[in-house]
Amino acid sequence: MPKGTKIPSPSTFSGSKDVEEFDVWLLSLLRWLTISRLVGAANDNHQVQIVGSYLKDDALRWYNDEVVGLHRHQIRWNFEEVILGLFTRFVQAATMH
C-alpha cells in the first residue's frame, strides 16, 4: 500500500438482529484487517482485541463480559469464536424467535 494512504475504519456493530447489518460490519472489519496486514494465526490475539474496538452498546457489553471480562467462562477466545459468538448471541438468537 502506498505511504500516506488512509485506511477507512470499519463500521461498529451494536448487537442488531439484522443479518445484513452484521454482514456489512463483518465485511468492513475483515477488509480493514486485510489492508492492515493483520491476518493469519500469528495475529489472532490482535484480531480478538480489535473486534472490541468496533463494537458498541449491547455487542460491546457482551464482548466485555464474555470475551475479556474477569468472570468470563471461556478463558481464551480466537477471532473466529468471537465472530461466531456475536452472530449466535445477536443475529441467530433473534432469527430463532
Short mmCIF file of C-alpha atoms in Angstrom, two decimals:
data_model
loop_
_atom_site.label_atom_id
_atom_site.label_comp_id
_atom_site.label_asym_id
_atom_site.label_seq_id
_atom_site.Cartn_x
_atom_site.Cartn_y
_atom_site.Cartn_z
CA MET A 1 0.00 0.00 0.00
CA PRO A 2 1.39 3.43 -0.87
CA LYS A 3 2.59 5.58 2.02
CA GLY A 4 0.05 8.10 3.24
CA THR A 5 -2.93 6.02 2.13
CA LYS A 6 -5.66 6.31 4.75
CA ILE A 7 -7.45 3.08 5.54
CA PRO A 8 -11.12 3.72 6.27
CA SER A 9 -12.13 2.49 9.71
CA PRO A 10 -14.61 -0.37 9.93
CA SER A 11 -18.15 0.39 11.00
CA THR A 12 -19.29 -0.53 14.50
CA PHE A 13 -21.74 -3.28 15.44
CA SER A 14 -24.24 -2.59 18.19
CA GLY A 15 -25.83 -6.01 18.52
CA SER A 16 -28.53 -5.63 15.88
CA LYS A 17 -30.51 -8.74 14.99
CA ASP A 18 -30.37 -7.72 11.31
CA VAL A 19 -28.20 -10.25 9.46
CA GLU A 20 -27.45 -7.76 6.68
CA GLU A 21 -26.16 -5.20 9.19
CA PHE A 22 -23.96 -7.89 10.77
CA ASP A 23 -22.62 -8.89 7.34
CA VAL A 24 -21.79 -5.29 6.39
CA TRP A 25 -19.97 -4.81 9.70
CA LEU A 26 -18.06 -8.09 9.39
CA LEU A 27 -17.01 -7.42 5.80
CA SER A 28 -15.78 -3.93 6.69
CA LEU A 29 -13.81 -5.36 9.64
CA LEU A 30 -12.29 -8.15 7.52
CA ARG A 31 -11.36 -5.67 4.80
CA TRP A 32 -9.68 -3.42 7.37
CA LEU A 33 -7.75 -6.34 8.90
CA THR A 34 -6.58 -7.45 5.45
CA ILE A 35 -5.47 -3.99 4.33
CA SER A 36 -3.74 -3.51 7.68
CA ARG A 37 -1.99 -6.87 7.19
CA LEU A 38 -3.29 -8.20 10.49
CA VAL A 39 -4.18 -11.62 9.12
CA GLY A 40 -3.13 -15.15 9.97
CA ALA A 41 -2.78 -17.14 13.16
CA ALA A 42 0.11 -15.00 14.39
CA ASN A 43 -2.27 -12.02 14.66
CA ASP A 44 -5.22 -13.85 16.19
CA ASN A 45 -4.90 -12.21 19.61
CA HIS A 46 -4.66 -8.76 17.99
CA GLN A 47 -7.75 -9.54 15.92
CA VAL A 48 -9.70 -10.51 19.06
CA GLN A 49 -8.74 -7.21 20.71
CA ILE A 50 -9.51 -5.20 17.57
CA VAL A 51 -13.04 -6.62 17.41
CA GLY A 52 -13.77 -4.94 20.74
CA SER A 53 -12.79 -1.58 19.27
CA TYR A 54 -15.54 -1.82 16.65
CA LEU A 55 -18.43 -2.80 18.89
CA LYS A 56 -20.88 -0.63 20.81
CA ASP A 57 -23.96 -0.89 23.01
CA ASP A 58 -25.19 -4.48 23.62
CA ALA A 59 -22.48 -6.05 21.46
CA LEU A 60 -19.74 -4.28 23.42
CA ARG A 61 -21.32 -5.33 26.72
CA TRP A 62 -21.38 -8.94 25.50
CA TYR A 63 -17.73 -8.73 24.40
CA ASN A 64 -16.64 -7.15 27.69
CA ASP A 65 -18.49 -9.79 29.73
CA GLU A 66 -17.84 -12.92 27.67
CA VAL A 67 -14.53 -12.36 25.89
CA VAL A 68 -12.36 -10.12 28.07
CA GLY A 69 -14.26 -9.89 31.35
CA LEU A 70 -12.78 -11.04 34.63
CA HIS A 71 -15.61 -13.52 35.24
CA ARG A 72 -15.82 -14.97 31.72
CA HIS A 73 -16.39 -18.73 31.41
CA GLN A 74 -14.11 -19.26 28.41
CA ILE A 75 -10.57 -18.08 29.15
CA ARG A 76 -9.13 -17.94 25.62
CA TRP A 77 -11.05 -16.81 22.55
CA ASN A 78 -9.85 -16.79 18.97
CA PHE A 79 -11.12 -14.42 16.28
CA GLU A 80 -13.47 -16.95 14.71
CA GLU A 81 -15.03 -17.81 18.08
CA VAL A 82 -15.67 -14.14 18.84
CA ILE A 83 -17.36 -13.56 15.47
CA LEU A 84 -19.45 -16.73 15.80
CA GLY A 85 -20.29 -15.78 19.39
CA LEU A 86 -21.56 -12.38 18.29
CA PHE A 87 -23.58 -13.93 15.48
CA THR A 88 -25.09 -16.57 17.76
CA ARG A 89 -25.89 -14.13 20.56
CA PHE A 90 -27.47 -11.41 18.44
CA VAL A 91 -28.43 -12.49 14.92
CA GLN A 92 -29.16 -16.19 15.21
CA ALA A 93 -30.93 -15.87 18.56
CA ALA A 94 -33.28 -13.25 17.08
CA THR A 95 -33.91 -15.40 13.99
CA MET A 96 -34.90 -18.37 16.13
CA HIS A 97 -37.60 -16.34 17.92
#
